[in-house]
Amino acid sequence: MLEKRKPIAVAEAVQRVMQFAFQEKVETVSLQQAHGRFLAEDIAADQDVPAFDRSPYDGYAIRSVDSQEACSENPVTFKVVGEIGAGYVFEGLVGDREAVRIMTGAPIPRGCDAVVMLELTQTFEEDDQRYMSIKRSYEAGTNISYKGEDVQKGAILIEKGQYINPGVVALLATFGYDQVPVFRKPIVGVIATGSELLEPSDALQPGKIRNSNAYMIMAQIERAGATVKYFGKFSDELNLCIQAVEKALQEVDILITTGGVSVGDYDYLPAIYEAIEAQVLFNKVAMRPGSVTTVAARNGQLLFGLSGNPSACYVGFELFTRPIIRTAFGNKQPHLRREQAVLGADFKKPNPFTRFVRANASFENGQLVAVPSGFDKSSAVSSLAEANAFIVLPGGSRGYEKGMQVVVLMLEDLQGSEWPWDNIEKSYKS
Ligand SMILES: Nc1nc2c(c(=O)[nH]1)N[C@H]1C(S)=C(S)[C@@H](COP(=O)(O)OP(=O)(O)OC[C@H]3O[C@@H](n4cnc5c(N)ncnc54)[C@H](O)[C@@H]3O)O[C@H]1N2
Ligand code: MOO
Ligand SMILES: [Mg+2]
């Protein structure tokens, strides 16, 4: 007799998976490879930035006191006693009515306390000596970038777990991090199952389809920040699949399979879990698509049995696999970011299960509006391309109307949510 599967709530299923959070591991990468990784240590400033008072403009460094009498009727003239570009230091002491030609970024010469922009000066030469005159006075401190005005020594700049974006890369470089401590990426294996599968390079044949899931999932793994290991596609032959899964498990932290998790004659994943003595955490979730999503564990290693149906496969990854990957990065918000949005179109299909409608969410006049991104069956592949969010529609409703408030989960976001699963209410009109 066919075993009847008992659906569990999405939040319960996510919780079961999250029991297997990764132990964080640290490795070091070069600064050039750090972009897109997650920082494994707090970074504190070991110096002031800037490290010296410097000029924000090209112009002349002066002693402000010498400019006090200057006005348009009475220009004050300075003797130009030197010139410095960024990277050089003026060694002398600047005296009475003396100025130093200075470029942006150069240190303020000793004795000077103001910089006059080049455009506000007039220059001339007399007996091989250069002079500069100004027609207004300057207060002490005018046009000086002070030591430590950007960052003060000792400040915590970036916290452990922070995503390394280009700005973080700039800070790491500023503070001399040629090598950067980052969290190790988990290795996520991918196996596609199905005798119907062709590779993308193959010509179509009767009854066959191209394997899109493996490539989609590999891209999702990379988007989540992990490393992919692809083992290929396998036809629906039990022993072949058992061997492939056993072998893959030796080489990865997490293994994802697609297809074969339902109740068809060639849906072998349940038999594979049994054969390799993996414990099934759940094999039915009260959600659409992806109700057949199955997760099993063996010796602390997770096996994600994602559906063969492309939309179901995609959703299963984002809800269950993504957050566990994120735990490897010291991430306190490993789940998809939850936001509130306005439903941008009617969604009339009733369903007893919570729906995750692939959608495009964008701001319209400051309001996030989410519109289903196309054909909504579990088998759909076309609606995935435009999707940057899931609209979460709780089950048990007769359908939803344009204008209702809905919860959305954002797919392209880096910030994430701590736990987005509480209080997902039935929608209401705003
Ligand atoms: N009698 C029942 N039938 C089905 C049930 C059920 O509860 N009772 N569940 C349905 C639901 S819901 C889903 S979702 C699918 C899940 O199917 P499987 O996970 O077992 O996947 P397959 O049977 O292998 O394939 C399903 C579908 O997806 C296509 N596929 C498979 N692999 C790929 C791939 N790599 N790239 C693109 N497309 C793929 C495959 O050709 C099938 O069309 O089961 C329902 N049936
Ligand atoms: O798992 Mo199925 O996708 O609910 O349609
Ligand atoms: Mg099947």
Tab-separated table of N, CA and C in Angstrom, residues 61-198:
chain	number	residue	atom	x	y	z
A	61	ALA	N	48.430	76.359	-0.156
A	61	ALA	CA	48.341	76.285	1.314
A	61	ALA	C	48.914	77.572	1.863
A	62	ILE	N	48.174	78.147	2.808
A	62	ILE	CA	48.631	79.421	3.397
A	62	ILE	C	48.477	79.386	4.911
A	63	ARG	N	49.010	80.436	5.549
A	63	ARG	CA	48.713	80.664	6.969
A	63	ARG	C	47.526	81.627	6.957
A	64	SER	N	46.409	81.242	7.555
A	64	SER	CA	45.188	82.050	7.447
A	64	SER	C	45.407	83.465	7.977
A	65	VAL	N	46.259	83.575	8.977
A	65	VAL	CA	46.497	84.877	9.594
A	65	VAL	C	46.994	85.907	8.565
A	66	ASP	N	47.737	85.412	7.548
A	66	ASP	CA	48.274	86.327	6.532
A	66	ASP	C	47.200	86.852	5.589
A	67	SER	N	46.021	86.212	5.607
A	67	SER	CA	44.989	86.602	4.638
A	67	SER	C	43.999	87.599	5.215
A	68	GLN	N	44.131	87.934	6.483
A	68	GLN	CA	43.072	88.672	7.171
A	68	GLN	C	42.746	90.029	6.537
A	69	GLU	N	43.729	90.691	5.973
A	69	GLU	CA	43.501	92.014	5.389
A	69	GLU	C	42.984	91.959	3.957
A	70	ALA	N	42.966	90.766	3.355
A	70	ALA	CA	42.684	90.670	1.914
A	70	ALA	C	41.232	90.987	1.585
A	71	CYS	N	41.008	91.806	0.546
A	71	CYS	CA	39.665	92.056	0.011
A	71	CYS	C	39.851	92.490	-1.438
A	72	SER	N	38.763	92.721	-2.157
A	72	SER	CA	38.947	92.977	-3.595
A	72	SER	C	39.735	94.264	-3.859
A	73	GLU	N	39.555	95.242	-2.951
A	73	GLU	CA	40.315	96.478	-3.153
A	73	GLU	C	41.758	96.334	-2.689
A	74	ASN	N	41.966	95.349	-1.861
A	74	ASN	CA	43.292	95.206	-1.271
A	74	ASN	C	43.756	93.753	-1.319
A	75	PRO	N	44.124	93.278	-2.510
A	75	PRO	CA	44.593	91.899	-2.595
A	75	PRO	C	45.881	91.727	-1.791
A	76	VAL	N	46.045	90.537	-1.239
A	76	VAL	CA	47.275	90.236	-0.485
A	76	VAL	C	48.112	89.259	-1.298
A	77	THR	N	49.361	89.547	-1.369
A	77	THR	CA	50.262	88.741	-2.191
A	77	THR	C	51.123	87.823	-1.324
A	78	PHE	N	51.293	86.599	-1.795
A	78	PHE	CA	52.111	85.587	-1.100
A	78	PHE	C	53.259	85.166	-2.008
A	79	LYS	N	54.365	84.903	-1.407
A	79	LYS	CA	55.507	84.366	-2.140
A	79	LYS	C	55.342	82.840	-2.192
A	80	VAL	N	55.397	82.282	-3.401
A	80	VAL	CA	55.208	80.830	-3.522
A	80	VAL	C	56.558	80.144	-3.278
A	81	VAL	N	56.660	79.423	-2.164
A	81	VAL	CA	57.969	78.892	-1.736
A	81	VAL	C	58.157	77.414	-2.052
A	82	GLY	N	57.150	76.808	-2.689
A	82	GLY	CA	57.331	75.388	-3.020
A	82	GLY	C	56.086	74.821	-3.649
A	83	GLU	N	56.180	73.569	-4.002
A	83	GLU	CA	55.052	72.914	-4.676
A	83	GLU	C	55.031	71.451	-4.255
A	84	ILE	N	53.847	70.925	-3.903
A	84	ILE	CA	53.757	69.487	-3.588
A	84	ILE	C	52.531	68.854	-4.233
A	85	GLY	N	52.785	67.712	-4.822
A	85	GLY	CA	51.691	66.882	-5.329
A	85	GLY	C	51.354	65.838	-4.280
A	86	ALA	N	50.233	65.121	-4.486
A	86	ALA	CA	49.857	64.048	-3.562
A	86	ALA	C	50.971	63.018	-3.550
A	87	GLY	N	51.292	62.546	-2.353
A	87	GLY	CA	52.357	61.546	-2.241
A	87	GLY	C	53.665	62.141	-1.775
A	88	TYR	N	53.732	63.492	-1.720
A	88	TYR	CA	54.976	64.147	-1.288
A	88	TYR	C	54.720	65.013	-0.070
A	89	VAL	N	55.802	65.270	0.658
A	89	VAL	CA	55.696	66.089	1.867
A	89	VAL	C	56.544	67.341	1.673
A	90	PHE	N	55.985	68.502	2.041
A	90	PHE	CA	56.779	69.742	1.998
A	90	PHE	C	57.597	69.803	3.281
A	91	GLU	N	58.895	69.824	3.112
A	91	GLU	CA	59.745	69.636	4.296
A	91	GLU	C	59.919	70.903	5.120
A	92	GLY	N	59.792	72.084	4.507
A	92	GLY	CA	60.103	73.323	5.238
A	92	GLY	C	58.981	73.798	6.143
A	93	LEU	N	59.236	74.909	6.798
A	93	LEU	CA	58.216	75.559	7.613
A	93	LEU	C	57.768	76.800	6.846
A	94	VAL	N	56.475	76.962	6.660
A	94	VAL	CA	55.975	78.078	5.853
A	94	VAL	C	55.898	79.330	6.730
A	95	GLY	N	56.455	80.411	6.202
A	95	GLY	CA	56.543	81.628	7.020
A	95	GLY	C	55.573	82.712	6.576
A	96	ASP	N	55.815	83.893	7.123
A	96	ASP	CA	55.007	85.085	6.907
A	96	ASP	C	54.778	85.348	5.406
A	97	ARG	N	53.492	85.473	5.000
A	97	ARG	CA	53.137	85.771	3.602
A	97	ARG	C	53.793	84.797	2.590
A	98	GLU	N	53.924	83.571	3.029
A	98	GLU	CA	54.421	82.551	2.111
A	98	GLU	C	53.293	81.559	1.829
A	99	ALA	N	53.329	80.964	0.640
A	99	ALA	CA	52.313	79.963	0.272
A	99	ALA	C	53.015	78.814	-0.436
A	100	VAL	N	52.368	77.625	-0.362
A	100	VAL	CA	52.903	76.458	-1.078
A	100	VAL	C	51.844	76.001	-2.064
A	101	ARG	N	52.264	75.864	-3.312
A	101	ARG	CA	51.331	75.307	-4.319
A	101	ARG	C	51.061	73.864	-3.904
A	102	ILE	N	49.778	73.508	-3.756
A	102	ILE	CA	49.443	72.178	-3.215
A	102	ILE	C	48.387	71.520	-4.101
A	103	MET	N	48.471	70.192	-4.223
A	103	MET	CA	47.485	69.446	-5.017
A	103	MET	C	46.588	68.644	-4.071
A	104	THR	N	45.440	68.296	-4.598
A	104	THR	CA	44.465	67.517	-3.820
A	104	THR	C	45.125	66.250	-3.266
A	105	GLY	N	44.982	66.040	-1.967
A	105	GLY	CA	45.516	64.818	-1.353
A	105	GLY	C	46.877	64.991	-0.730
A	106	ALA	N	47.535	66.140	-0.994
A	106	ALA	CA	48.873	66.340	-0.419
A	106	ALA	C	48.759	66.812	1.033
A	107	PRO	N	49.732	66.444	1.864
A	107	PRO	CA	49.689	66.856	3.278
A	107	PRO	C	49.857	68.367	3.422
A	108	ILE	N	49.146	68.927	4.392
A	108	ILE	CA	49.232	70.374	4.631
A	108	ILE	C	50.640	70.682	5.185
A	109	PRO	N	51.353	71.618	4.555
A	109	PRO	CA	52.708	71.930	5.028
A	109	PRO	C	52.688	72.513	6.443
A	110	ARG	N	53.773	72.277	7.140
A	110	ARG	CA	53.900	72.806	8.495
A	110	ARG	C	53.746	74.316	8.491
A	111	GLY	N	52.989	74.877	9.410
A	111	GLY	CA	52.778	76.324	9.481
A	111	GLY	C	51.484	76.762	8.817
A	112	CYS	N	51.002	75.985	7.841
A	112	CYS	CA	49.777	76.380	7.125
A	112	CYS	C	48.537	75.856	7.841
A	113	ASP	N	47.436	76.576	7.686
A	113	ASP	CA	46.182	76.111	8.307
A	113	ASP	C	44.977	76.383	7.418
A	114	ALA	N	45.209	76.689	6.126
A	114	ALA	CA	44.083	76.891	5.202
A	114	ALA	C	44.569	76.633	3.777
A	115	VAL	N	43.603	76.309	2.911
A	115	VAL	CA	43.939	76.125	1.501
A	115	VAL	C	43.031	77.024	0.675
A	116	VAL	N	43.623	77.714	-0.286
A	116	VAL	CA	42.860	78.568	-1.192
A	116	VAL	C	42.727	77.816	-2.514
A	117	MET	N	41.497	77.712	-3.027
A	117	MET	CA	41.309	77.009	-4.300
A	117	MET	C	42.003	77.765	-5.418
A	118	LEU	N	42.573	77.010	-6.333
A	118	LEU	CA	43.341	77.595	-7.431
A	118	LEU	C	42.553	78.691	-8.165
A	119	GLU	N	41.247	78.446	-8.373
A	119	GLU	CA	40.395	79.356	-9.137
A	119	GLU	C	40.257	80.727	-8.476
A	120	LEU	N	40.563	80.795	-7.176
A	120	LEU	CA	40.389	82.064	-6.445
A	120	LEU	C	41.705	82.806	-6.265
A	121	THR	N	42.692	82.410	-7.042
A	121	THR	CA	43.999	83.059	-6.909
A	121	THR	C	44.421	83.680	-8.245
A	122	GLN	N	45.350	84.610	-8.126
A	122	GLN	CA	46.004	85.120	-9.341
A	122	GLN	C	47.495	84.947	-9.141
A	123	THR	N	48.174	84.575	-10.226
A	123	THR	CA	49.615	84.351	-10.066
A	123	THR	C	50.391	85.214	-11.046
A	124	PHE	N	51.598	85.501	-10.655
A	124	PHE	CA	52.499	86.234	-11.549
A	124	PHE	C	53.942	85.907	-11.155
A	125	GLU	N	54.857	86.256	-12.018
A	125	GLU	CA	56.272	85.997	-11.735
A	125	GLU	C	57.057	87.288	-11.781
A	126	GLU	N	58.039	87.439	-10.901
A	126	GLU	CA	58.910	88.605	-10.883
A	126	GLU	C	60.303	88.124	-10.520
A	127	ASP	N	61.265	88.431	-11.321
A	127	ASP	CA	62.656	88.012	-11.056
A	127	ASP	C	62.761	86.532	-10.749
A	128	ASP	N	62.116	85.748	-11.627
A	128	ASP	CA	62.158	84.283	-11.463
A	128	ASP	C	61.503	83.785	-10.174
A	129	GLN	N	60.765	84.602	-9.492
A	129	GLN	CA	60.061	84.163	-8.284
A	129	GLN	C	58.555	84.202	-8.567
A	130	ARG	N	57.883	83.126	-8.177
A	130	ARG	CA	56.451	83.090	-8.393
A	130	ARG	C	55.727	83.694	-7.176
A	131	TYR	N	54.616	84.424	-7.495
A	131	TYR	CA	53.781	85.015	-6.441
A	131	TYR	C	52.325	84.646	-6.696
A	132	MET	N	51.536	84.705	-5.641
A	132	MET	CA	50.110	84.400	-5.734
A	132	MET	C	49.373	85.441	-4.909
A	133	SER	N	48.234	85.949	-5.448
A	133	SER	CA	47.492	86.904	-4.615
A	133	SER	C	46.026	86.503	-4.500
A	134	ILE	N	45.439	86.896	-3.379
A	134	ILE	CA	44.030	86.560	-3.101
A	134	ILE	C	43.275	87.821	-2.713
A	135	LYS	N	41.946	87.749	-2.910
A	135	LYS	CA	41.136	88.956	-2.662
A	135	LYS	C	40.139	88.765	-1.525
A	136	ARG	N	40.361	87.726	-0.715
A	136	ARG	CA	39.482	87.579	0.457
A	136	ARG	C	40.258	86.900	1.568
A	137	SER	N	39.699	86.961	2.749
A	137	SER	CA	40.390	86.352	3.896
A	137	SER	C	39.880	84.938	4.112
A	138	TYR	N	40.669	84.147	4.805
A	138	TYR	CA	40.308	82.746	5.125
A	138	TYR	C	40.480	82.507	6.604
A	139	GLU	N	39.500	81.770	7.141
A	139	GLU	CA	39.630	81.399	8.561
A	139	GLU	C	40.522	80.182	8.681
A	140	ALA	N	41.094	80.046	9.861
A	140	ALA	CA	41.907	78.847	10.111
A	140	ALA	C	41.025	77.612	9.909
A	141	GLY	N	41.535	76.624	9.223
A	141	GLY	CA	40.785	75.364	9.018
A	141	GLY	C	40.038	75.309	7.705
A	142	THR	N	40.038	76.434	6.962
A	142	THR	CA	39.303	76.424	5.691
A	142	THR	C	39.950	75.443	4.712
A	143	ASN	N	39.138	74.584	4.140
A	143	ASN	CA	39.594	73.623	3.121
A	143	ASN	C	40.727	72.708	3.609
A	144	ILE	N	40.526	72.175	4.796
A	144	ILE	CA	41.484	71.172	5.299
A	144	ILE	C	40.697	69.879	5.555
A	145	SER	N	41.192	68.768	5.049
A	145	SER	CA	40.630	67.458	5.420
A	145	SER	C	41.455	66.966	6.595
A	146	TYR	N	40.793	66.887	7.749
A	146	TYR	CA	41.555	66.597	8.961
A	146	TYR	C	41.843	65.110	9.140
A	147	LYS	N	42.977	64.862	9.720
A	147	LYS	CA	43.369	63.516	10.150
A	147	LYS	C	42.215	62.892	10.941
A	148	GLY	N	41.791	61.698	10.569
A	148	GLY	CA	40.767	60.981	11.333
A	148	GLY	C	39.345	61.444	11.069
A	149	GLU	N	39.135	62.394	10.125
A	149	GLU	CA	37.754	62.880	9.925
A	149	GLU	C	36.859	61.810	9.292
A	150	ASP	N	37.446	60.873	8.575
A	150	ASP	CA	36.672	59.813	7.920
A	150	ASP	C	36.505	58.634	8.886
A	151	VAL	N	37.608	58.131	9.383
A	151	VAL	CA	37.573	57.016	10.338
A	151	VAL	C	38.572	57.301	11.452
A	152	GLN	N	38.126	57.054	12.694
A	152	GLN	CA	39.054	57.233	13.811
A	152	GLN	C	39.641	55.910	14.239
A	153	LYS	N	40.909	55.953	14.541
A	153	LYS	CA	41.614	54.758	14.990
A	153	LYS	C	40.824	54.064	16.108
A	154	GLY	N	40.684	52.759	16.033
A	154	GLY	CA	40.003	51.989	17.082
A	154	GLY	C	38.544	51.683	16.772
A	155	ALA	N	37.953	52.419	15.820
A	155	ALA	CA	36.527	52.196	15.510
A	155	ALA	C	36.334	50.816	14.869
A	156	ILE	N	35.195	50.157	15.221
A	156	ILE	CA	34.852	48.893	14.524
A	156	ILE	C	34.226	49.295	13.181
A	157	LEU	N	34.845	48.853	12.125
A	157	LEU	CA	34.431	49.299	10.798
A	157	LEU	C	33.414	48.373	10.168
A	158	ILE	N	33.678	47.085	10.263
A	158	ILE	CA	32.830	46.102	9.616
A	158	ILE	C	32.725	44.924	10.567
A	159	GLU	N	31.502	44.437	10.732
A	159	GLU	CA	31.323	43.332	11.666
A	159	GLU	C	31.415	41.996	10.959
A	160	LYS	N	31.861	41.036	11.730
A	160	LYS	CA	31.883	39.635	11.305
A	160	LYS	C	30.534	39.257	10.698
A	161	GLY	N	30.552	38.540	9.606
A	161	GLY	CA	29.300	38.119	8.969
A	161	GLY	C	28.858	39.054	7.859
A	162	GLN	N	29.494	40.235	7.785
A	162	GLN	CA	29.100	41.215	6.757
A	162	GLN	C	29.433	40.693	5.353
A	163	TYR	N	28.523	40.901	4.438
A	163	TYR	CA	28.753	40.575	3.032
A	163	TYR	C	29.807	41.530	2.484
A	164	ILE	N	30.761	41.006	1.767
A	164	ILE	CA	31.839	41.860	1.250
A	164	ILE	C	31.434	42.430	-0.103
A	165	ASN	N	30.939	43.662	-0.040
A	165	ASN	CA	30.551	44.370	-1.266
A	165	ASN	C	31.730	45.254	-1.694
A	166	PRO	N	31.617	45.955	-2.806
A	166	PRO	CA	32.764	46.758	-3.246
A	166	PRO	C	33.208	47.810	-2.221
A	167	GLY	N	32.268	48.349	-1.456
A	167	GLY	CA	32.631	49.324	-0.419
A	167	GLY	C	33.444	48.690	0.689
A	168	VAL	N	33.067	47.477	1.068
A	168	VAL	CA	33.834	46.760	2.094
A	168	VAL	C	35.238	46.454	1.564
A	169	VAL	N	35.318	46.108	0.284
A	169	VAL	CA	36.632	45.854	-0.326
A	169	VAL	C	37.516	47.106	-0.190
A	170	ALA	N	36.910	48.279	-0.421
A	170	ALA	CA	37.673	49.533	-0.307
A	170	ALA	C	38.213	49.715	1.110
A	171	LEU	N	37.368	49.420	2.106
A	171	LEU	CA	37.815	49.562	3.496
A	171	LEU	C	38.923	48.577	3.826
A	172	LEU	N	38.747	47.337	3.357
A	172	LEU	CA	39.767	46.316	3.629
A	172	LEU	C	41.106	46.752	3.042
A	173	ALA	N	41.063	47.307	1.836
A	173	ALA	CA	42.303	47.772	1.197
A	173	ALA	C	42.896	48.940	1.988
A	174	THR	N	42.017	49.867	2.405
A	174	THR	CA	42.476	51.044	3.162
A	174	THR	C	43.233	50.625	4.420
A	175	PHE	N	42.742	49.547	5.062
A	175	PHE	CA	43.360	49.125	6.322
A	175	PHE	C	44.360	47.985	6.155
A	176	GLY	N	44.779	47.790	4.928
A	176	GLY	CA	45.920	46.897	4.718
A	176	GLY	C	45.607	45.412	4.703
A	177	TYR	N	44.335	45.057	4.469
A	177	TYR	CA	43.992	43.633	4.409
A	177	TYR	C	44.254	43.057	3.020
A	178	ASP	N	45.490	42.675	2.825
A	178	ASP	CA	45.876	42.034	1.574
A	178	ASP	C	45.300	40.618	1.542
A	179	GLN	N	45.203	39.999	2.706
A	179	GLN	CA	44.565	38.685	2.882
A	179	GLN	C	43.347	38.903	3.778
A	180	VAL	N	42.237	38.293	3.426
A	180	VAL	CA	40.991	38.584	4.135
A	180	VAL	C	40.416	37.299	4.751
A	181	PRO	N	40.106	37.334	6.064
A	181	PRO	CA	39.469	36.162	6.677
A	181	PRO	C	37.989	36.100	6.288
A	182	VAL	N	37.590	35.012	5.665
A	182	VAL	CA	36.192	34.865	5.223
A	182	VAL	C	35.681	33.499	5.669
A	183	PHE	N	34.356	33.354	5.687
A	183	PHE	CA	33.795	32.046	6.004
A	183	PHE	C	33.912	31.127	4.794
A	184	ARG	N	34.260	29.899	5.078
A	184	ARG	CA	34.376	28.907	4.009
A	184	ARG	C	33.004	28.694	3.381
A	185	LYS	N	32.984	28.562	2.044
A	185	LYS	CA	31.709	28.291	1.359
A	185	LYS	C	31.402	26.809	1.450
A	186	PRO	N	30.170	26.449	1.798
A	186	PRO	CA	29.833	25.022	1.736
A	186	PRO	C	29.860	24.538	0.282
A	187	ILE	N	30.163	23.281	0.103
A	187	ILE	CA	30.131	22.692	-1.242
A	187	ILE	C	28.790	21.988	-1.391
A	188	VAL	N	28.048	22.399	-2.382
A	188	VAL	CA	26.707	21.848	-2.585
A	188	VAL	C	26.697	21.041	-3.880
A	189	GLY	N	26.417	19.759	-3.733
A	189	GLY	CA	26.387	18.869	-4.893
A	189	GLY	C	25.027	18.898	-5.574
A	190	VAL	N	25.037	18.663	-6.879
A	190	VAL	CA	23.787	18.649	-7.648
A	190	VAL	C	23.742	17.388	-8.506
A	191	ILE	N	22.616	16.681	-8.397
A	191	ILE	CA	22.362	15.519	-9.251
A	191	ILE	C	20.968	15.702	-9.839
A	192	ALA	N	20.857	15.595	-11.153
A	192	ALA	CA	19.521	15.630	-11.761
A	192	ALA	C	19.126	14.190	-12.086
A	193	THR	N	17.878	13.833	-11.763
A	193	THR	CA	17.415	12.485	-12.106
A	193	THR	C	16.272	12.577	-13.115
A	194	GLY	N	16.198	11.597	-13.987
A	194	GLY	CA	15.103	11.550	-14.961
A	194	GLY	C	15.581	10.971	-16.281
A	195	SER	N	14.904	9.896	-16.731
A	195	SER	CA	15.285	9.268	-18.007
A	195	SER	C	14.922	10.170	-19.184
A	196	GLU	N	14.107	11.187	-18.909
A	196	GLU	CA	13.675	12.083	-19.991
A	196	GLU	C	14.674	13.202	-20.255
A	197	LEU	N	15.726	13.262	-19.473
A	197	LEU	CA	16.559	14.462	-19.533
A	197	LEU	C	17.637	14.440	-20.625
A	198	LEU	N	17.708	15.538	-21.336
A	198	LEU	CA	18.768	15.783	-22.317
A	198	LEU	C	19.610	16.941	-21.789
